[in-house]
Coordinates of C-alpha atoms and ligand atoms in Angstrom, one line a residue:
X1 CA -22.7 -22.0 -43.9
X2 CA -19.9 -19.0 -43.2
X3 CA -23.0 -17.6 -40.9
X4 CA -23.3 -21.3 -38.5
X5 CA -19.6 -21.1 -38.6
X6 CA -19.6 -17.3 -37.2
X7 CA -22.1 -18.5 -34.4
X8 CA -20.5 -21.6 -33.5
X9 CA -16.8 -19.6 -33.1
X10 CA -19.1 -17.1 -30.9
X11 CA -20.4 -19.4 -29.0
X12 CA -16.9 -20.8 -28.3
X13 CA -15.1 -18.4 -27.4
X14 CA -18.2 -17.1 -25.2
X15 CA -18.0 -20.7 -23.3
X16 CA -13.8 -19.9 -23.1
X17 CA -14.4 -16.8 -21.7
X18 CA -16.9 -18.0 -19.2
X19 CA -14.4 -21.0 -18.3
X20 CA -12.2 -18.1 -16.7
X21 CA -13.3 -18.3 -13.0
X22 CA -12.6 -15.1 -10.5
X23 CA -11.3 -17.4 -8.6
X24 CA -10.2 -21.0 -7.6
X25 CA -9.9 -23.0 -4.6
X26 CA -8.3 -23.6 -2.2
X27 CA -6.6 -27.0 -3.4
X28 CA -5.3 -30.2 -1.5
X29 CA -2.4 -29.0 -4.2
X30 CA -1.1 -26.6 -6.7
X31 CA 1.9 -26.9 -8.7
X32 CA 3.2 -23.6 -10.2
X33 CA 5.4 -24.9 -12.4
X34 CA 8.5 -23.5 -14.7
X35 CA 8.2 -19.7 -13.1
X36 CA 11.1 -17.4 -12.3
X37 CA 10.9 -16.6 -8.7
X38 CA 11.4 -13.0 -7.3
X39 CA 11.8 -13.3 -3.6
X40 CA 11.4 -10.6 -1.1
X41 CA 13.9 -11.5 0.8
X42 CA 16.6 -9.6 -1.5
X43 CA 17.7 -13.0 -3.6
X44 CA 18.2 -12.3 -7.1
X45 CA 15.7 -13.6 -9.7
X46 CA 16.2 -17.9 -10.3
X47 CA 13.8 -20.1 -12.5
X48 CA 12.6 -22.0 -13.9
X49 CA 11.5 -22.7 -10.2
X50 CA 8.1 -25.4 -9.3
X51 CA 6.5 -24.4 -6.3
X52 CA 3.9 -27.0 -4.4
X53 CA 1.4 -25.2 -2.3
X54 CA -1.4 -27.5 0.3
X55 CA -3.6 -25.6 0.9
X56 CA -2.6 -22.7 1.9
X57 CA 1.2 -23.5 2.7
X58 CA 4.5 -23.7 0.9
X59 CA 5.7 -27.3 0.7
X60 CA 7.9 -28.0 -1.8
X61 CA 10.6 -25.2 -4.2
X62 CA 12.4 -26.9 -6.6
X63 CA 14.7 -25.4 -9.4
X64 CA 14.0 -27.4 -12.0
X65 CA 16.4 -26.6 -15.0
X66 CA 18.6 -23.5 -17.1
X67 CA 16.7 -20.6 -18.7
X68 CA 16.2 -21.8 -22.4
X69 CA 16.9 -25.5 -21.7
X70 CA 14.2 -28.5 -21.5
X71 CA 13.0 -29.2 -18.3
X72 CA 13.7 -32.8 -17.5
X73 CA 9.9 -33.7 -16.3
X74 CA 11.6 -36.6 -13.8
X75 CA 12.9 -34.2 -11.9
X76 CA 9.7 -31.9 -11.1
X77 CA 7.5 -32.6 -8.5
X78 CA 4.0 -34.8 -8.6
X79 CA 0.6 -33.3 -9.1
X80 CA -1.4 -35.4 -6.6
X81 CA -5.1 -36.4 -7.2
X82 CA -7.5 -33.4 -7.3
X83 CA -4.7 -31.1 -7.7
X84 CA -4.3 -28.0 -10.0
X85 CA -1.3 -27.0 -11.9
X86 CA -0.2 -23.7 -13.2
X87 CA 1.9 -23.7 -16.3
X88 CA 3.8 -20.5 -15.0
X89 CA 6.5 -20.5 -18.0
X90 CA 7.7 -17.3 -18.7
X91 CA 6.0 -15.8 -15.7
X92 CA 7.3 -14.3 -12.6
X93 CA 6.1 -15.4 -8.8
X94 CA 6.7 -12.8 -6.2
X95 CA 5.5 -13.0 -2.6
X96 CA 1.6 -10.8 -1.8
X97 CA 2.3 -7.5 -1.2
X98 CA 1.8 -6.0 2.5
X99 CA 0.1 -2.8 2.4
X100 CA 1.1 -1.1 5.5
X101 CA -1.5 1.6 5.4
X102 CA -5.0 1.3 4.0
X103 CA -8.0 2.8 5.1
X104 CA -10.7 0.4 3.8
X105 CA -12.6 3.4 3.4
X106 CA -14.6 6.1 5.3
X107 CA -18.5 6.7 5.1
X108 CA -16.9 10.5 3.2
X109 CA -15.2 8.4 0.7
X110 CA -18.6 6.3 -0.1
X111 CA -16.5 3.5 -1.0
X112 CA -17.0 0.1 0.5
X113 CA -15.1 -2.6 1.2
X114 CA -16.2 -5.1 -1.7
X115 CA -14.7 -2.6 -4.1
X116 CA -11.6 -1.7 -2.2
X117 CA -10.9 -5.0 -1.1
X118 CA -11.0 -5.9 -5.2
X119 CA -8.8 -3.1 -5.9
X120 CA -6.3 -4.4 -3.5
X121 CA -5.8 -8.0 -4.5
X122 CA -6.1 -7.1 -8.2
X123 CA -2.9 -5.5 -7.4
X124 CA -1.0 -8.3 -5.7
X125 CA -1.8 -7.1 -2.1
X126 CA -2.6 -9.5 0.6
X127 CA -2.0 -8.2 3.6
X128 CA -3.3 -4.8 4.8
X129 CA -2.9 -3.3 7.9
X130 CA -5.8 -1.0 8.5
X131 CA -5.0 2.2 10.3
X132 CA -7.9 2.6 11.9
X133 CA -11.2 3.3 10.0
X134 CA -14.8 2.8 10.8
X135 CA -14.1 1.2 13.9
X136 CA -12.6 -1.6 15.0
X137 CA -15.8 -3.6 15.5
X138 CA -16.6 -3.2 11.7
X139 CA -12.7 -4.3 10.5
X140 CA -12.5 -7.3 12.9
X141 CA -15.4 -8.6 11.7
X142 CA -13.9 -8.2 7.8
X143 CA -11.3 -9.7 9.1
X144 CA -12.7 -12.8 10.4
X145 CA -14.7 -13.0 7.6
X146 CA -11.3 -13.2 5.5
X147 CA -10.0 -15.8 7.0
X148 CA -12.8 -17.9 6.4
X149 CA -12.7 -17.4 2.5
X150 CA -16.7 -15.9 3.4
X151 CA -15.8 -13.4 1.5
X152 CA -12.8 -11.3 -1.3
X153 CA -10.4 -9.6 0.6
X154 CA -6.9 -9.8 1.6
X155 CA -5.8 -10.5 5.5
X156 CA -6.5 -7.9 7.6
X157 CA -3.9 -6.4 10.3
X158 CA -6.1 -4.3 12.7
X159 CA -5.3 -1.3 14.4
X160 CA -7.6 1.0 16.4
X161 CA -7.3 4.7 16.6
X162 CA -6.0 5.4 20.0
X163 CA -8.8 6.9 22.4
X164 CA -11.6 5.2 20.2
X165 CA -14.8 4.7 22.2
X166 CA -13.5 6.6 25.2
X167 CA -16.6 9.6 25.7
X168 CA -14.6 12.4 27.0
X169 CA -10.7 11.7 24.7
X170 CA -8.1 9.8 27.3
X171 CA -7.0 12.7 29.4
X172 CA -4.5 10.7 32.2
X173 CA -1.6 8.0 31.5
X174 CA -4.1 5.8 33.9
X175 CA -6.6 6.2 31.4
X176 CA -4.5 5.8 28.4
X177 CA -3.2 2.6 30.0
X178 CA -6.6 1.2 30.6
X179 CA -7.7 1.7 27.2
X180 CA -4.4 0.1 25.5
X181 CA -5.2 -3.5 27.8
X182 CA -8.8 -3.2 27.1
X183 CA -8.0 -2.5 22.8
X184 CA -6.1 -5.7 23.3
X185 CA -8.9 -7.5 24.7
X186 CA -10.7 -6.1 22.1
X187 CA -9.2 -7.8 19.7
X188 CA -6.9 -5.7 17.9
X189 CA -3.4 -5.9 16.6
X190 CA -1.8 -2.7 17.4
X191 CA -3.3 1.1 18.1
X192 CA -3.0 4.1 15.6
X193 CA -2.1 7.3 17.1
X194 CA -2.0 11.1 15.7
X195 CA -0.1 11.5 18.9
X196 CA -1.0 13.1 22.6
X197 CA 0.3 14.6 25.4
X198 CA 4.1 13.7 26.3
X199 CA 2.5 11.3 29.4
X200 CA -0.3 10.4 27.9
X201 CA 2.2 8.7 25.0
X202 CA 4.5 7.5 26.8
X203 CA 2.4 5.2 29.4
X204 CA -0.2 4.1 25.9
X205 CA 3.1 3.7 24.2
X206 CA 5.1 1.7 27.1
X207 CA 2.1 -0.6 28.0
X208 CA 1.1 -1.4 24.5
X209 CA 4.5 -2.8 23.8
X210 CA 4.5 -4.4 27.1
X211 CA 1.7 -6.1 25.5
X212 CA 3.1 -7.3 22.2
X213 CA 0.9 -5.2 20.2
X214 CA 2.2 -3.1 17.3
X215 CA 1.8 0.5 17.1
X216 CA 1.9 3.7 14.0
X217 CA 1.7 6.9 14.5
X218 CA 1.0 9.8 12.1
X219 CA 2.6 13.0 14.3
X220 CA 0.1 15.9 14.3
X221 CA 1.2 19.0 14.0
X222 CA -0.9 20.3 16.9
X223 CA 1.1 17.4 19.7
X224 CA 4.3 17.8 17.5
X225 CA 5.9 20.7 19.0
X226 CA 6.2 18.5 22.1
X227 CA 6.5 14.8 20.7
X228 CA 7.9 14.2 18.0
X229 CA 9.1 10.7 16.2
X230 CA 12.4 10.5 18.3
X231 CA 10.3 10.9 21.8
X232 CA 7.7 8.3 20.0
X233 CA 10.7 5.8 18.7
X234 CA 12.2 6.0 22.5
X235 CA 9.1 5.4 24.0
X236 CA 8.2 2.1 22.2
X237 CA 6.8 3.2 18.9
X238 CA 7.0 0.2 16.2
X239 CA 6.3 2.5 13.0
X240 CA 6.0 6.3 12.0
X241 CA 3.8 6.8 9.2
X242 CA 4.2 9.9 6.5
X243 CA 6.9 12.3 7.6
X244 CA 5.5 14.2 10.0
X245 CA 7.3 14.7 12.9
X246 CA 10.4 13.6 11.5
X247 CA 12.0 17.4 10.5
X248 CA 11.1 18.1 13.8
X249 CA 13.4 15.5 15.0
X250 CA 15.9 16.8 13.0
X251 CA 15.5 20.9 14.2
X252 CA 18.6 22.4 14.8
X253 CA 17.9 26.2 14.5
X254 CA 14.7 26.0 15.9
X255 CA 12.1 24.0 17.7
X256 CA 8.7 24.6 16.2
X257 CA 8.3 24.9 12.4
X258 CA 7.9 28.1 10.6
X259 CA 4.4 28.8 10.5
X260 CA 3.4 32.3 9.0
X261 CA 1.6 33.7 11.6
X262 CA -1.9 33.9 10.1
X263 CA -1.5 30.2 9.8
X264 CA -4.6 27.8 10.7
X265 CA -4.7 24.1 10.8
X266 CA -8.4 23.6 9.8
X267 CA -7.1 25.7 6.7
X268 CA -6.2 22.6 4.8
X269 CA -3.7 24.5 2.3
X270 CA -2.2 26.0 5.3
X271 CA -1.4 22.3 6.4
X272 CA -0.3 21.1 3.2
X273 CA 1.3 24.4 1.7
X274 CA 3.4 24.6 4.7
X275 CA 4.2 21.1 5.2
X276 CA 6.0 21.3 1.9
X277 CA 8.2 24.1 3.1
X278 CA 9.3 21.8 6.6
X279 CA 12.1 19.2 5.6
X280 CA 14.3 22.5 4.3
X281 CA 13.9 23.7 8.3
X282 CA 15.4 20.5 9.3
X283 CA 19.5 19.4 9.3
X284 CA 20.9 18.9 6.1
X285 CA 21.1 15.6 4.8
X286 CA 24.5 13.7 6.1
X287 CA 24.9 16.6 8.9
X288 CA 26.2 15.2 12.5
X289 CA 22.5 15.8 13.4
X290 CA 20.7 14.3 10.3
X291 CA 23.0 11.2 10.9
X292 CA 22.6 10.7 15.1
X293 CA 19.2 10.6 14.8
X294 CA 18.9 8.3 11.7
X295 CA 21.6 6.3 13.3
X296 CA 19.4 5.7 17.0
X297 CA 15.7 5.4 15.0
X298 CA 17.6 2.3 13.5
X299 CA 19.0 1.3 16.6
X300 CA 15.4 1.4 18.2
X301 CA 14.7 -0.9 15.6
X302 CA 11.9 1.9 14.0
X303 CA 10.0 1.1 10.8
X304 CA 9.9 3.7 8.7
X305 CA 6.6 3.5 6.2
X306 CA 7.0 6.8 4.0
X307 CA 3.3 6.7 1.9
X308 CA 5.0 9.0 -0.4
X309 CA 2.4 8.3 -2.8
X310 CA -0.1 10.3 -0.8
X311 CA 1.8 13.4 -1.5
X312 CA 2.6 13.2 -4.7
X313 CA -0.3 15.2 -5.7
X314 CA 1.4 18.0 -3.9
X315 CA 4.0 17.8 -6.5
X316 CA 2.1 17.6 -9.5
X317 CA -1.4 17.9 -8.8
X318 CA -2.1 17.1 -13.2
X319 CA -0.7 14.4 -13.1
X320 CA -3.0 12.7 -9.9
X321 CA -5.7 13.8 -10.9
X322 CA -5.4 12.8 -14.5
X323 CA -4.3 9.6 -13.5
X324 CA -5.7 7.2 -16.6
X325 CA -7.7 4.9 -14.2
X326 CA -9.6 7.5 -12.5
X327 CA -12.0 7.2 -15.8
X328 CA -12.7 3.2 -15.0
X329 CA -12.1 2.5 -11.5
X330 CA -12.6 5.7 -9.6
X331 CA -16.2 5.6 -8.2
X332 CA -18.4 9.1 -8.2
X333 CA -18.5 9.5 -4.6
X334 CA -14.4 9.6 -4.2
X335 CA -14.0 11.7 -6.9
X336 CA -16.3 14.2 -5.7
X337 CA -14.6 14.1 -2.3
X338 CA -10.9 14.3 -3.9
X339 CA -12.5 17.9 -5.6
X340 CA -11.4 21.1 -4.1
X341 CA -12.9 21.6 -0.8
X342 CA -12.3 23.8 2.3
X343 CA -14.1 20.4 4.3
X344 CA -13.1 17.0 2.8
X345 CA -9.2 16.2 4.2
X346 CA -6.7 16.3 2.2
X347 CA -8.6 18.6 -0.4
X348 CA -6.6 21.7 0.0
X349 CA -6.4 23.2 -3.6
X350 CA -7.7 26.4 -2.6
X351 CA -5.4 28.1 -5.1
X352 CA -2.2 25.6 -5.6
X353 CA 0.2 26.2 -8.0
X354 CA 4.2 26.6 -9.4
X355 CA 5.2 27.7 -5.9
X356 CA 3.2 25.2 -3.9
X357 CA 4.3 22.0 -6.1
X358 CA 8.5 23.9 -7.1
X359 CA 8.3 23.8 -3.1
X360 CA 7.0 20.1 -3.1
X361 CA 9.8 18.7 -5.4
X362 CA 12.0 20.3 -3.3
X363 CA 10.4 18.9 0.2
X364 CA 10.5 15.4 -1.9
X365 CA 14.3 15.1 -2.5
X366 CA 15.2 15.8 1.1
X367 CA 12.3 13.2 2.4
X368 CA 13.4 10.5 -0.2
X369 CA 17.2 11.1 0.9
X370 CA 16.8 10.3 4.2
X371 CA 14.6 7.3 3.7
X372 CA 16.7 5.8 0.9
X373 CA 20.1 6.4 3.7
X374 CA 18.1 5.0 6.3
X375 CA 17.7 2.0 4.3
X376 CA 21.2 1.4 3.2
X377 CA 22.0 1.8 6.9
X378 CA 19.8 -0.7 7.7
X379 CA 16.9 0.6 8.4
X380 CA 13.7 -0.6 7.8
X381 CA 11.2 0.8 5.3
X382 CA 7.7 -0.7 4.2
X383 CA 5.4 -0.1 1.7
X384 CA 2.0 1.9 2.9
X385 CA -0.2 3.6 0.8
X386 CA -3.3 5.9 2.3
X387 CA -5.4 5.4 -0.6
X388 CA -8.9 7.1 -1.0
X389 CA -7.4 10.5 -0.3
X390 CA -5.9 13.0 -2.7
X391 CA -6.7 11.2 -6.0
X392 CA -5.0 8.1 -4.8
X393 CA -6.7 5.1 -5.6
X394 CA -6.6 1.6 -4.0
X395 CA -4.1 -0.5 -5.5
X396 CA -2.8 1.5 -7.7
X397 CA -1.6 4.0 -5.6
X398 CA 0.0 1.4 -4.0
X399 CA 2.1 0.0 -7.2
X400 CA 3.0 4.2 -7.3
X401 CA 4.4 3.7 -4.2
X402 CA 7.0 1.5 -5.8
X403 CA 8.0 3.8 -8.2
X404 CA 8.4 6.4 -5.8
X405 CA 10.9 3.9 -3.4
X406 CA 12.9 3.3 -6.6
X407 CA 12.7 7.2 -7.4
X408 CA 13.8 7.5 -3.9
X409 CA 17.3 5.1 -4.8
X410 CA 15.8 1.8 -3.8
X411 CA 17.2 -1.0 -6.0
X412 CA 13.9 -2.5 -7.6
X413 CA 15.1 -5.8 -5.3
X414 CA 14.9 -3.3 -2.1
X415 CA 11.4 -1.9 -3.6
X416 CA 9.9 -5.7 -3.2
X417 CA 11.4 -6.5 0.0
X418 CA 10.1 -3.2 1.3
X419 CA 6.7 -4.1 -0.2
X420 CA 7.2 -8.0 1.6
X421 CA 9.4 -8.9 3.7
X422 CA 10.1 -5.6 5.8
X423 CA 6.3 -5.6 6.0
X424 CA 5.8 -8.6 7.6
X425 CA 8.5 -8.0 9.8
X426 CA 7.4 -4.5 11.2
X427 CA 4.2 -6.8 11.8
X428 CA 6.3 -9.1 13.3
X429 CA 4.2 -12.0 10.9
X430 CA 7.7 -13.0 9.1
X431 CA 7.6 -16.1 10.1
X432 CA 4.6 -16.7 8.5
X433 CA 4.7 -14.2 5.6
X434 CA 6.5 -11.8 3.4
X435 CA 8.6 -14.4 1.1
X436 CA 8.2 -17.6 -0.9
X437 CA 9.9 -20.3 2.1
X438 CA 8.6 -23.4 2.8
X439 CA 6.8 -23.6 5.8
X440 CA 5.3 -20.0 5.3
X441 CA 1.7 -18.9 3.6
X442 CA 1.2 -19.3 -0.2
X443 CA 0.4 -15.2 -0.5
X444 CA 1.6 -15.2 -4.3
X445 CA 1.9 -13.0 -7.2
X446 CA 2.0 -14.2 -10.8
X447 CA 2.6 -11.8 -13.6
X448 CA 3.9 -12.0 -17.4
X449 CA 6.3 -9.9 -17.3
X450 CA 9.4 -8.7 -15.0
X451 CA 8.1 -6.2 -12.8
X452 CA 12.4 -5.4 -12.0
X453 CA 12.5 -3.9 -15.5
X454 CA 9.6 -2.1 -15.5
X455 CA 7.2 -1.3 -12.0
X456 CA 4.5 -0.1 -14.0
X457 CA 3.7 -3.4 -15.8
X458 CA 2.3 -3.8 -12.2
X459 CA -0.7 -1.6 -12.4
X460 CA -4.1 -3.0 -13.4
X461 CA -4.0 -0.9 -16.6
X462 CA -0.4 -2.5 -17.6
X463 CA 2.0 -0.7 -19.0
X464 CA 2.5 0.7 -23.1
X465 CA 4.4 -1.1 -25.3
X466 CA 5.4 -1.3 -28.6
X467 CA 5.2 -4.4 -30.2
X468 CA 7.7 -5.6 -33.6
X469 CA 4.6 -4.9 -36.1
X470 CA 4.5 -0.8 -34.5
X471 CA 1.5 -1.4 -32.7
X472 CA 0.8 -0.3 -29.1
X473 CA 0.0 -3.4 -27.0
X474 CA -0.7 -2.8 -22.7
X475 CA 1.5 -6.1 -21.2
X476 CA 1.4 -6.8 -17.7
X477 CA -1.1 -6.7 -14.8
X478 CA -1.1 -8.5 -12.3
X479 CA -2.4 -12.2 -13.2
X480 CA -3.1 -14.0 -10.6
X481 CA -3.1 -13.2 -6.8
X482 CA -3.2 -16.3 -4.6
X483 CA -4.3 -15.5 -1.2
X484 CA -5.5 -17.8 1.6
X485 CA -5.4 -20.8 -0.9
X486 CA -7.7 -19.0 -3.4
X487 CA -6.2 -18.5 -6.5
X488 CA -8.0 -14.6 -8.0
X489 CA -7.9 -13.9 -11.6
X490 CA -6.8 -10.3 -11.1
X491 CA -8.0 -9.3 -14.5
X492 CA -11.3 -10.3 -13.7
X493 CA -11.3 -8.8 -10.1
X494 CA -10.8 -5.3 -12.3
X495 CA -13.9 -6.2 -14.1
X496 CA -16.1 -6.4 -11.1
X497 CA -14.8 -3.1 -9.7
X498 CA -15.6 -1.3 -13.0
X499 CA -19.3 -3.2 -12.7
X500 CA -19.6 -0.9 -9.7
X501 CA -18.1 1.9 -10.8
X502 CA -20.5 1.8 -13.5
X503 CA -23.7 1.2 -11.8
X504 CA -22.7 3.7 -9.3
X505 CA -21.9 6.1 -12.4
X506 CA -25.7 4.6 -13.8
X507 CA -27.2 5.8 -11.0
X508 CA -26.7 9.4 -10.9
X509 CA -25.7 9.9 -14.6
X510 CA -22.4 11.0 -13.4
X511 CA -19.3 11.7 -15.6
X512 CA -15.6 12.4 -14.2
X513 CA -15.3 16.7 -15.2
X514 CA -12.3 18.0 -14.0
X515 CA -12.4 21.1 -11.4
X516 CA -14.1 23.8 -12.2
X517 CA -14.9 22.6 -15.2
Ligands
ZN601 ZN1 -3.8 7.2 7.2

């Protein structure tokens, strides 16, 4: 009898756990009801909020009542026939997050879309705004795809790396300005560059603004010397992404960084050693040059998207690599390209250590003061990540990222409005995106617990907690992520990305060893 019992419970709870669908809809209507809503737009926390989404559209948010009081069920809005309702009690609705920088992957990285794509949304991030990757024929078509619901994956923003397809490199501002009128006819949104002769930027720079499109630009060192972010910003530039070419801006005692003079840029710890040595060449923080030009990139209306997270390692290379997800999520073929290599970019622990990372910390505070001034100036900042370099991995690098705007001085308000509303403005998409209005796209988060008091309860693993009976519990996660009218059960998005980590793991009997080891 206590053995039918056993199997009938078993079968139960198997049926429950197959009732859990990765993911839902879209609906005619969904009703999140009883939540506390987070806005991006800077508005304090307010709930218990219902919010009616058609489709894929915001249509109705109503506060419905006091924190610990009965909701009077007159006053809430009407499921409709064939709608779905989330009892969101307890829970906290933010607006999708905007990624402004993720590769989906290179062919080096061996990771494909399907698994970074999962990564992403797990994490709360709908929009992404691809830098320029494995050309723009293969993100357009992702990105159609997308918008169809054809396939998992957040909307697609896409840029193309300036000079793509062009045989011989763009060598005359006639040339560069061909090639920005025919990447618009190409379809893109906006053109990535690593930056180019003075001409050759200005006339890409000038028409592609002319033409509405957005731009980034990750200064080189080797165009630096000549153009840095303040020639870029001047010439129509909508975002800078990193740092580079922003302590140049700021020389005062010099004009071209301080390379030792045995230095090499296909020496990968030259590039990064040195890097960390370049925001000490520049003007001191709140010095009348520091502040002129912090004060005209905000006047130029220049978005500023940091990726901080992509340097971190730089600071503490222990702590990225022994990151606790890399065990789960991190698939073989990143890993082995994140190892120590005097190819793979961004590799470039030939022999890193105190000095490198003491150097780091130091590069750190003088990057994160400027970034967290030229906020509370007014400035814009966004939320990019770079993942699937340097032991940073989709989506949860990009929750790091948080935590490093927050280290940098960001209320944890201004850390979700960077990660939503700035976004979709430096993508000029705000009208459509970015935070929880009527009228605008249902891009939601839902999550259990208050991701102001804690960031980390954002990450896919959750964050540790002590319950009242002394026992370790993980809360948080992500829950749901509703994008393009689909509601995703995030959890279960994590599941399928460990499925192919494993297989992949399967297939050549590989186990995460650490350097060396
Ligand atoms: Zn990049």
């Amino acid at each position: 009898m206590k053995k039918l019992l056993f199997i009938f419970l078993l079968i139960l709870s198997s049926l429950s756990l197959f009732s859990q669908e990765l993911s839902e809809g879209p609906f005619p209507q969904l009703i999140i009801r009883g939540v506390t809503l987070i806005n991006g737009n800077g508005a304090p926390p307010i709930g218990p909020v219902d919010v009616v989404v058609e489709q894929d559209k915001i249509t109705q948010i109503r506060t419905v009542g006091y924190p610990g009081i009965e909701i009077n069920s007159n006053k809430r809005p009407k499921l409709k026939k064939g709608g779905k309702e989330i009892d969101a009690s307890g829970m906290y609705l933010l607006p999708g997050f905007i990624d402004m920088h993720g590769h989906i992957g290179g062919e080096s990285q061996g990771a494909d879309w399907d698994y970074v794509f999962k990564l992403w949304l797990a994490h709360g991030v709908t929009t992404v705004r691809e830098p320029s990757g494995r050309g723009l024929d293969f993100t357009l078509d992702l990105k159609k795809r997308a918008e169809k619901n054809e396939i998992i994956a957040p909307r697609i923003v896409a840029y193309t790396s300036f000079g793509q397809g062009s045989e011989n490199g763009i060598k005359s501002p006639q040339e560069a300005i061909s090639w920005v009128q025919q990447n618009k006819k190409n379809g893109a949104d906006g053109i990535k560059f690593f930056g180019a002769d003075p001409e050759i930027m200005k006339a890409a720079l000038k028409e592609n603004k002319k033409l509405g499109l957005g731009s980034a630009c990750h200064h080189a060192q080797m165009s630096v010397a000549r153009w840095n972010v303040l020639h870029s910003a001047r010439a129509g530039l909508t975002s800078m992404e990193h740092w580079y070419g922003l302590p140049e801006a700021l020389f005062e005692d010099r004009t071209i960084q301080n390379y030792p003079l045995d230095y090499n840029y296909q020496n990968e710890q030259h590039r990064f050693e040195e890097a960390g040595k370049l925001w000490k060449q520049a003007a001191a923080p709140y010095s009348d040059h520091w502040n002129s030009v912090m004060n005209e990139l905000i006047d130029l209306d220049f978005t500023l998207d940091p990726t901080f997270n992509i340097y971190e390692a730089s600071r503490d290379l222990h702590r990225a690599r022994r990151a606790e997800w890399h065990e789960k999520y991190t698939l073989p073929s990143l890993w082995k390209f994140y190892e120590p290599s005097k190819v793979s970019h961004g590799s470039y622990w030939h022999f890193w250590g105190t000095e490198q990372e003491v150097a780091w910390k130091n590069n750190f505070q003088l990057w994160m003061t400027f970034i967290n001034e030229y906020k509370n100036r007014g400035g814009r900042v966004t939320t990019g990540s770079d993942s699937g370099f340097i032991y940073q991995l989709y989506g949860f690098a990009y929750i790091r990222e948080l935590e490093l705007l927050r280290e940098s001085g960001f209320h944890p308000l201004e850390v979700i409005r960077s990660a939503t509303l700035n976004g979709a403005e430096a993508l000029g998409m705000d009208k459509k995106i970015g935070s929880i209005e009527i009228g605008k796209q249902a891009d939601l988060i839902l999550i259990e617990e208050n991701p102001l008091k804690n960031l980390k309860v954002l990450y896919g693993t959750g964050a540790i907690k002590l319950n009242k009976d002394n026992k370790v519990v993980r809360v948080g996660g992500v829950k749901y992520t509703i994008s393009n009218g689909v509601i995703y059960n995030s959890k279960l998005l994590l599941d399928e990305v460990e499925n192919i980590v494993n297989s992949a793991k399967e297939k050549s009997s590989f186990t995460i060893k650490q350097p060396g080891d």
